[in-house]
Amino acid sequence: MKRRDLLLAAAASALLPTLSLARTSHPHGHYRRIVVAGGDLTEIIFALGAGDRVIGVDQTSTWPPQVASLPQIGYVRRLSAEGVLSLGPDLLIAAHDAGPAIVFQQLRTAGLEIGRGPAAQTTDGIAAKVVFVGQILGLSREAAALSARLADELAAVQTKVDKLSRRPRVLFILSVQGGIPLVGGQDTSADEMIRLAGGLNVASSLSGYKPMNREAILAARPDVVLMMEDHASRVGGIEAVMARPEISLTPAGRAGRAVTMDGLLLLGHGPRTPQAIAQLARALHPQTAPMVGL
């Protein structure tokens, strides 16, 4: 079975438990005042052509550009019932990990319809989120077409990445906490994106996002340091990160090789993920990427 067909099949199976959370008395597709908590879900709604129904978004919703003019409802995991209800929505579409739980209880008590997105935080799960949004908004045909297009785009970019011969060693730094870098190990979105872009994750001996001490970073010998743009700015910018003793003495530090990307683009697992993989691949393979059409 081709990767495209596997992705679409995974979307269908992953969606089954999610739809039970989204069952409402309101006919699907009739929602006209939608609030969204989750940047990936916001992107999908706009990609399906329903952006004109969105009246409010959370802080992680930074794309497409027109969302900047919409009212904010706070951070996805720190929502308030008052902030959501003040916009007069007829539907809240929320990420699977949106919260806190008490707020969702309050919203349901107030009679607000709520659709919870599937817990699909990998590229294989993008189609499941697209199908979920399409079904609850009455855009199943459009969702099927978008899912198929994304599967084709993912397969096409992966074919090009597979032709790259070298695999640079990459260290993803999520943040710096207590003076120690918090890095992305196995079972993280960062690990998957590094692999899909033709790199080797030097923190793969860890699981999840974990602190990595100086000795371990020096021993890992990363060729490239990867960070999200906004997270780098919170710790003084990527220049400050590269000047840290545990980074400056690595091959990446000596060569000044750092890559920063928009966080939602890099780790959002939304409609722009094929472009994100290609962008990261070009940054990791500046010499050879043009040769394979990246």
mmCIF file of C-alpha atoms in Angstrom:
data_model
loop_
_atom_site.group_PDB
_atom_site.id
_atom_site.type_symbol
_atom_site.label_atom_id
_atom_site.label_comp_id
_atom_site.label_asym_id
_atom_site.label_seq_id
_atom_site.Cartn_x
_atom_site.Cartn_y
_atom_site.Cartn_z
ATOM 1 C CA MET A 1 0.000 0.000 0.000
ATOM 2 C CA LYS A 2 1.361 3.427 -0.950
ATOM 3 C CA ARG A 3 2.203 5.981 1.768
ATOM 4 C CA ARG A 4 -0.623 8.216 0.504
ATOM 5 C CA ASP A 5 -3.173 5.427 1.009
ATOM 6 C CA LEU A 6 -1.711 4.563 4.414
ATOM 7 C CA LEU A 7 -2.089 8.159 5.562
ATOM 8 C CA LEU A 8 -5.715 8.338 4.479
ATOM 9 C CA ALA A 9 -6.502 5.001 6.105
ATOM 10 C CA ALA A 10 -4.873 6.191 9.322
ATOM 11 C CA ALA A 11 -7.014 9.302 9.210
ATOM 12 C CA ALA A 12 -10.189 7.277 9.110
ATOM 13 C CA SER A 13 -9.212 4.981 11.982
ATOM 14 C CA ALA A 14 -7.871 7.772 14.194
ATOM 15 C CA LEU A 15 -11.049 9.753 13.737
ATOM 16 C CA LEU A 16 -13.488 7.164 15.089
ATOM 17 C CA PRO A 17 -13.025 7.904 18.820
ATOM 18 C CA THR A 18 -12.793 11.638 18.149
ATOM 19 C CA LEU A 19 -16.160 11.983 16.486
ATOM 20 C CA SER A 20 -17.901 10.739 19.605
ATOM 21 C CA LEU A 21 -16.507 13.792 21.388
ATOM 22 C CA ALA A 22 -17.823 16.079 18.691
ATOM 23 C CA ARG A 23 -21.407 14.803 18.500
ATOM 24 C CA THR A 24 -23.833 17.653 19.007
ATOM 25 C CA SER A 25 -27.486 18.396 18.438
ATOM 26 C CA HIS A 26 -26.460 21.083 15.945
ATOM 27 C CA PRO A 27 -26.376 19.850 12.326
ATOM 28 C CA HIS A 28 -22.777 19.605 11.153
ATOM 29 C CA GLY A 29 -21.920 22.351 8.674
ATOM 30 C CA HIS A 30 -24.363 24.919 10.070
ATOM 31 C CA TYR A 31 -21.904 26.601 12.409
ATOM 32 C CA ARG A 32 -21.216 30.210 11.491
ATOM 33 C CA ARG A 33 -19.523 31.647 14.588
ATOM 34 C CA ILE A 34 -16.512 29.459 15.362
ATOM 35 C CA VAL A 35 -13.845 29.949 18.007
ATOM 36 C CA VAL A 36 -10.687 27.872 17.641
ATOM 37 C CA ALA A 37 -8.119 26.783 20.247
ATOM 38 C CA GLY A 38 -5.210 25.204 18.378
ATOM 39 C CA GLY A 39 -3.077 26.716 15.644
ATOM 40 C CA ASP A 40 -3.090 23.576 13.494
ATOM 41 C CA LEU A 41 -6.892 23.409 13.561
ATOM 42 C CA THR A 42 -7.145 27.099 12.652
ATOM 43 C CA GLU A 43 -4.897 26.522 9.644
ATOM 44 C CA ILE A 44 -7.028 23.590 8.535
ATOM 45 C CA ILE A 45 -10.269 25.561 8.785
ATOM 46 C CA PHE A 46 -8.841 28.286 6.574
ATOM 47 C CA ALA A 47 -7.358 25.739 4.158
ATOM 48 C CA LEU A 48 -10.841 24.244 3.774
ATOM 49 C CA GLY A 49 -12.231 27.665 2.852
ATOM 50 C CA ALA A 50 -14.166 28.242 6.080
ATOM 51 C CA GLY A 51 -12.025 31.012 7.508
ATOM 52 C CA ASP A 52 -14.882 33.495 7.213
ATOM 53 C CA ARG A 53 -16.717 31.576 9.946
ATOM 54 C CA VAL A 54 -13.920 32.010 12.510
ATOM 55 C CA ILE A 55 -14.587 34.826 15.002
ATOM 56 C CA GLY A 56 -11.853 34.176 17.575
ATOM 57 C CA VAL A 57 -8.616 32.215 18.002
ATOM 58 C CA ASP A 58 -6.076 31.295 20.661
ATOM 59 C CA GLN A 59 -2.479 32.512 20.915
ATOM 60 C CA THR A 60 -1.051 29.517 19.048
ATOM 61 C CA SER A 61 -3.121 30.426 15.977
ATOM 62 C CA THR A 62 -0.681 32.562 14.013
ATOM 63 C CA TRP A 63 -1.424 31.473 10.439
ATOM 64 C CA PRO A 64 -2.778 32.499 7.993
ATOM 65 C CA PRO A 65 -1.971 36.231 8.378
ATOM 66 C CA GLN A 66 -5.622 37.298 8.569
ATOM 67 C CA VAL A 67 -6.014 35.654 11.987
ATOM 68 C CA ALA A 68 -3.937 38.501 13.450
ATOM 69 C CA SER A 69 -7.010 40.747 13.315
ATOM 70 C CA LEU A 70 -9.280 38.278 15.137
ATOM 71 C CA PRO A 71 -10.075 38.498 18.869
ATOM 72 C CA GLN A 72 -7.858 36.384 21.128
ATOM 73 C CA ILE A 73 -9.183 33.883 23.677
ATOM 74 C CA GLY A 74 -5.863 33.219 25.442
ATOM 75 C CA TYR A 75 -3.399 30.352 25.395
ATOM 76 C CA VAL A 76 -4.704 26.946 24.282
ATOM 77 C CA ARG A 77 -4.101 25.276 27.666
ATOM 78 C CA ARG A 78 -5.170 28.263 29.754
ATOM 79 C CA LEU A 79 -8.534 29.229 28.312
ATOM 80 C CA SER A 80 -11.275 31.001 30.239
ATOM 81 C CA ALA A 81 -14.974 30.359 29.811
ATOM 82 C CA GLU A 82 -15.708 34.086 29.977
ATOM 83 C CA GLY A 83 -13.265 34.890 27.191
ATOM 84 C CA VAL A 84 -14.742 32.271 24.876
ATOM 85 C CA LEU A 85 -18.397 33.005 25.608
ATOM 86 C CA SER A 86 -17.940 36.773 25.307
ATOM 87 C CA LEU A 87 -17.586 36.343 21.539
ATOM 88 C CA GLY A 88 -20.984 34.659 21.220
ATOM 89 C CA PRO A 89 -19.791 31.537 19.353
ATOM 90 C CA ASP A 90 -21.964 28.628 18.279
ATOM 91 C CA LEU A 91 -18.991 26.216 18.214
ATOM 92 C CA LEU A 92 -15.593 25.803 19.848
ATOM 93 C CA ILE A 93 -13.125 23.642 17.950
ATOM 94 C CA ALA A 94 -10.303 22.767 20.330
ATOM 95 C CA ALA A 95 -7.090 20.783 20.294
ATOM 96 C CA HIS A 96 -7.139 17.484 22.151
ATOM 97 C CA ASP A 97 -4.963 18.957 24.915
ATOM 98 C CA ALA A 98 -6.744 22.301 25.263
ATOM 99 C CA GLY A 99 -7.754 23.193 28.783
ATOM 100 C CA PRO A 100 -8.174 23.444 31.649
ATOM 101 C CA ALA A 101 -10.848 20.770 32.064
ATOM 102 C CA ILE A 102 -12.991 22.913 34.362
ATOM 103 C CA VAL A 103 -13.345 25.511 31.619
ATOM 104 C CA PHE A 104 -14.702 22.927 29.198
ATOM 105 C CA GLN A 105 -17.196 21.813 31.846
ATOM 106 C CA GLN A 106 -18.306 25.424 32.220
ATOM 107 C CA LEU A 107 -18.644 25.874 28.467
ATOM 108 C CA ARG A 108 -20.740 22.734 28.109
ATOM 109 C CA THR A 109 -22.928 23.839 31.009
ATOM 110 C CA ALA A 110 -23.429 27.133 29.204
ATOM 111 C CA GLY A 111 -24.649 25.189 26.172
ATOM 112 C CA LEU A 112 -21.723 25.753 23.841
ATOM 113 C CA GLU A 113 -21.111 23.063 21.229
ATOM 114 C CA ILE A 114 -17.544 21.723 21.411
ATOM 115 C CA GLY A 115 -15.521 19.656 18.959
ATOM 116 C CA ARG A 116 -12.281 18.143 20.232
ATOM 117 C CA GLY A 117 -9.621 17.446 17.639
ATOM 118 C CA PRO A 118 -7.912 14.038 17.485
ATOM 119 C CA ALA A 119 -4.709 13.442 19.440
ATOM 120 C CA ALA A 120 -2.671 13.174 16.262
ATOM 121 C CA GLN A 121 0.678 14.896 16.727
ATOM 122 C CA THR A 122 2.622 13.345 13.853
ATOM 123 C CA THR A 123 2.657 13.879 10.110
ATOM 124 C CA ASP A 124 0.687 10.644 9.732
ATOM 125 C CA GLY A 125 -2.046 12.243 11.852
ATOM 126 C CA ILE A 126 -2.531 15.391 9.766
ATOM 127 C CA ALA A 127 -5.180 13.741 7.608
ATOM 128 C CA ALA A 128 -7.156 12.716 10.718
ATOM 129 C CA LYS A 129 -7.341 16.351 11.822
ATOM 130 C CA VAL A 130 -8.358 17.488 8.355
ATOM 131 C CA VAL A 131 -11.128 14.871 8.140
ATOM 132 C CA PHE A 132 -12.331 15.792 11.655
ATOM 133 C CA VAL A 133 -12.640 19.489 10.825
ATOM 134 C CA GLY A 134 -14.248 18.750 7.472
ATOM 135 C CA GLN A 135 -16.882 16.502 8.996
ATOM 136 C CA ILE A 136 -17.894 18.843 11.812
ATOM 137 C CA LEU A 137 -18.099 21.797 9.402
ATOM 138 C CA GLY A 138 -19.959 19.931 6.681
ATOM 139 C CA LEU A 139 -16.954 20.057 4.341
ATOM 140 C CA SER A 140 -16.141 16.366 4.049
ATOM 141 C CA ARG A 141 -15.604 16.507 0.292
ATOM 142 C CA GLU A 142 -13.179 19.407 0.619
ATOM 143 C CA ALA A 143 -11.427 17.637 3.498
ATOM 144 C CA ALA A 144 -10.941 14.470 1.460
ATOM 145 C CA ALA A 145 -9.414 16.490 -1.365
ATOM 146 C CA LEU A 146 -7.107 18.387 1.009
ATOM 147 C CA SER A 147 -6.030 15.177 2.760
ATOM 148 C CA ALA A 148 -5.192 13.546 -0.566
ATOM 149 C CA ARG A 149 -3.227 16.602 -1.731
ATOM 150 C CA LEU A 150 -1.228 16.769 1.501
ATOM 151 C CA ALA A 151 -0.454 13.061 1.342
ATOM 152 C CA ASP A 152 0.854 13.524 -2.205
ATOM 153 C CA GLU A 153 2.946 16.547 -1.161
ATOM 154 C CA LEU A 154 4.419 14.695 1.816
ATOM 155 C CA ALA A 155 5.324 11.734 -0.368
ATOM 156 C CA ALA A 156 6.878 13.987 -3.002
ATOM 157 C CA VAL A 157 9.096 15.894 -0.569
ATOM 158 C CA GLN A 158 10.139 12.654 1.138
ATOM 159 C CA THR A 159 11.228 11.204 -2.189
ATOM 160 C CA LYS A 160 13.533 14.193 -2.647
ATOM 161 C CA VAL A 161 14.881 14.033 0.913
ATOM 162 C CA ASP A 162 15.632 10.324 0.508
ATOM 163 C CA LYS A 163 18.047 11.209 -2.289
ATOM 164 C CA LEU A 164 20.239 13.262 0.069
ATOM 165 C CA SER A 165 23.350 11.303 0.961
ATOM 166 C CA ARG A 166 24.579 13.039 4.126
ATOM 167 C CA ARG A 167 22.674 13.157 7.427
ATOM 168 C CA PRO A 168 23.819 16.118 9.548
ATOM 169 C CA ARG A 169 23.648 15.726 13.310
ATOM 170 C CA VAL A 170 20.947 18.020 14.702
ATOM 171 C CA LEU A 171 20.229 19.202 18.237
ATOM 172 C CA PHE A 172 16.743 20.639 18.782
ATOM 173 C CA ILE A 173 16.613 22.995 21.764
ATOM 174 C CA LEU A 174 13.103 23.734 22.966
ATOM 175 C CA SER A 175 14.182 26.203 25.661
ATOM 176 C CA VAL A 176 16.771 26.847 28.345
ATOM 177 C CA GLN A 177 15.509 26.179 31.866
ATOM 178 C CA GLY A 178 17.589 26.753 34.953
ATOM 179 C CA GLY A 179 20.598 27.294 32.743
ATOM 180 C CA ILE A 180 20.256 23.863 31.111
ATOM 181 C CA PRO A 181 19.024 23.318 27.519
ATOM 182 C CA LEU A 182 15.759 21.375 27.215
ATOM 183 C CA VAL A 183 16.122 19.273 24.082
ATOM 184 C CA GLY A 184 13.873 17.114 21.940
ATOM 185 C CA GLY A 185 14.472 13.387 22.149
ATOM 186 C CA GLN A 186 12.579 10.418 20.757
ATOM 187 C CA ASP A 187 8.778 10.521 20.528
ATOM 188 C CA THR A 188 8.680 14.265 19.900
ATOM 189 C CA SER A 189 7.515 16.296 16.933
ATOM 190 C CA ALA A 190 11.018 17.731 16.663
ATOM 191 C CA ASP A 191 12.543 14.261 16.347
ATOM 192 C CA GLU A 192 10.159 13.370 13.540
ATOM 193 C CA MET A 193 10.775 16.598 11.631
ATOM 194 C CA ILE A 194 14.545 16.223 11.882
ATOM 195 C CA ARG A 195 14.304 12.705 10.499
ATOM 196 C CA LEU A 196 11.894 13.657 7.701
ATOM 197 C CA ALA A 197 14.205 16.518 6.682
ATOM 198 C CA GLY A 198 17.177 14.191 6.383
ATOM 199 C CA GLY A 199 18.922 14.800 9.688
ATOM 200 C CA LEU A 200 20.001 12.706 12.680
ATOM 201 C CA ASN A 201 18.684 13.700 16.094
ATOM 202 C CA VAL A 202 21.667 13.679 18.470
ATOM 203 C CA ALA A 203 19.318 13.555 21.478
ATOM 204 C CA SER A 204 17.633 10.325 20.379
ATOM 205 C CA SER A 205 18.881 8.534 23.493
ATOM 206 C CA LEU A 206 16.366 10.632 25.448
ATOM 207 C CA SER A 207 12.589 10.317 25.324
ATOM 208 C CA GLY A 208 10.399 13.401 25.151
ATOM 209 C CA TYR A 209 11.697 16.859 25.971
ATOM 210 C CA LYS A 210 14.432 16.492 28.583
ATOM 211 C CA PRO A 211 17.350 18.518 30.006
ATOM 212 C CA MET A 212 20.719 17.742 28.429
ATOM 213 C CA ASN A 213 23.850 18.662 30.349
ATOM 214 C CA ARG A 214 27.058 20.152 28.993
ATOM 215 C CA GLU A 215 28.997 16.900 28.843
ATOM 216 C CA ALA A 216 26.219 15.127 26.936
ATOM 217 C CA ILE A 217 25.863 17.961 24.424
ATOM 218 C CA LEU A 218 29.607 18.091 23.797
ATOM 219 C CA ALA A 219 29.691 14.312 23.370
ATOM 220 C CA ALA A 220 26.743 14.443 20.952
ATOM 221 C CA ARG A 221 28.709 16.743 18.604
ATOM 222 C CA PRO A 222 25.770 18.347 16.762
ATOM 223 C CA ASP A 223 26.474 19.862 13.341
ATOM 224 C CA VAL A 224 23.380 22.065 13.548
ATOM 225 C CA VAL A 225 21.316 23.607 16.345
ATOM 226 C CA LEU A 226 17.590 23.904 15.629
ATOM 227 C CA MET A 227 15.154 26.131 17.539
ATOM 228 C CA MET A 228 11.752 27.727 17.183
ATOM 229 C CA GLU A 229 12.084 31.455 16.503
ATOM 230 C CA ASP A 230 9.943 32.671 19.393
ATOM 231 C CA HIS A 231 11.592 30.311 21.878
ATOM 232 C CA ALA A 232 15.038 31.486 20.819
ATOM 233 C CA SER A 233 14.000 35.108 21.365
ATOM 234 C CA ARG A 234 12.907 34.284 24.914
ATOM 235 C CA VAL A 235 16.454 33.311 25.865
ATOM 236 C CA GLY A 236 18.215 36.258 24.251
ATOM 237 C CA GLY A 237 18.165 35.161 20.622
ATOM 238 C CA ILE A 238 19.850 32.362 18.733
ATOM 239 C CA GLU A 239 23.198 34.190 18.959
ATOM 240 C CA ALA A 240 23.062 33.970 22.759
ATOM 241 C CA VAL A 241 22.249 30.259 22.559
ATOM 242 C CA MET A 242 25.132 29.576 20.192
ATOM 243 C CA ALA A 243 27.503 31.465 22.514
ATOM 244 C CA ARG A 244 26.718 29.199 25.457
ATOM 245 C CA PRO A 245 29.796 27.147 26.496
ATOM 246 C CA GLU A 246 28.144 23.769 25.873
ATOM 247 C CA ILE A 247 27.138 24.877 22.346
ATOM 248 C CA SER A 248 30.062 27.028 21.215
ATOM 249 C CA LEU A 249 32.525 24.129 21.481
ATOM 250 C CA THR A 250 30.469 21.770 19.317
ATOM 251 C CA PRO A 251 30.857 21.519 15.521
ATOM 252 C CA ALA A 252 27.635 23.535 15.218
ATOM 253 C CA GLY A 253 28.974 26.254 17.506
ATOM 254 C CA ARG A 254 32.360 26.474 15.804
ATOM 255 C CA ALA A 255 30.730 26.704 12.369
ATOM 256 C CA GLY A 256 27.921 28.987 13.553
ATOM 257 C CA ARG A 257 25.312 26.624 12.117
ATOM 258 C CA ALA A 258 21.927 27.394 13.625
ATOM 259 C CA VAL A 259 18.461 27.109 12.112
ATOM 260 C CA THR A 260 15.395 28.863 13.470
ATOM 261 C CA MET A 261 11.888 28.342 12.145
ATOM 262 C CA ASP A 262 8.393 29.483 12.960
ATOM 263 C CA GLY A 263 7.148 27.163 15.695
ATOM 264 C CA LEU A 264 3.711 26.478 14.230
ATOM 265 C CA LEU A 265 5.219 25.782 10.815
ATOM 266 C CA LEU A 266 7.894 23.460 12.216
ATOM 267 C CA LEU A 267 5.924 21.484 14.799
ATOM 268 C CA GLY A 268 2.263 22.246 14.111
ATOM 269 C CA HIS A 269 1.508 19.226 11.906
ATOM 270 C CA GLY A 270 -0.883 21.219 9.782
ATOM 271 C CA PRO A 271 -1.441 21.897 6.070
ATOM 272 C CA ARG A 272 2.003 23.534 5.695
ATOM 273 C CA THR A 273 3.988 20.544 6.963
ATOM 274 C CA PRO A 274 5.242 19.489 3.504
ATOM 275 C CA GLN A 275 6.642 23.019 3.072
ATOM 276 C CA ALA A 276 8.124 22.871 6.591
ATOM 277 C CA ILE A 277 9.973 19.634 5.806
ATOM 278 C CA ALA A 278 11.320 21.099 2.577
ATOM 279 C CA GLN A 279 12.399 24.323 4.300
ATOM 280 C CA LEU A 280 14.195 22.445 7.068
ATOM 281 C CA ALA A 281 15.820 20.098 4.556
ATOM 282 C CA ARG A 282 17.160 23.067 2.593
ATOM 283 C CA ALA A 283 18.580 24.556 5.796
ATOM 284 C CA LEU A 284 20.207 21.277 6.863
ATOM 285 C CA HIS A 285 21.572 20.519 3.361
ATOM 286 C CA PRO A 286 22.382 23.909 1.830
ATOM 287 C CA GLN A 287 24.863 22.444 -0.672
ATOM 288 C CA THR A 288 22.998 19.385 -1.904
ATOM 289 C CA ALA A 289 19.291 20.279 -1.493
ATOM 290 C CA PRO A 290 19.138 22.213 -4.806
ATOM 291 C CA MET A 291 20.465 19.164 -6.615
ATOM 292 C CA VAL A 292 17.361 17.161 -5.727
ATOM 293 C CA GLY A 293 14.941 20.024 -6.282
ATOM 294 C CA LEU A 294 14.332 21.028 -2.659
#
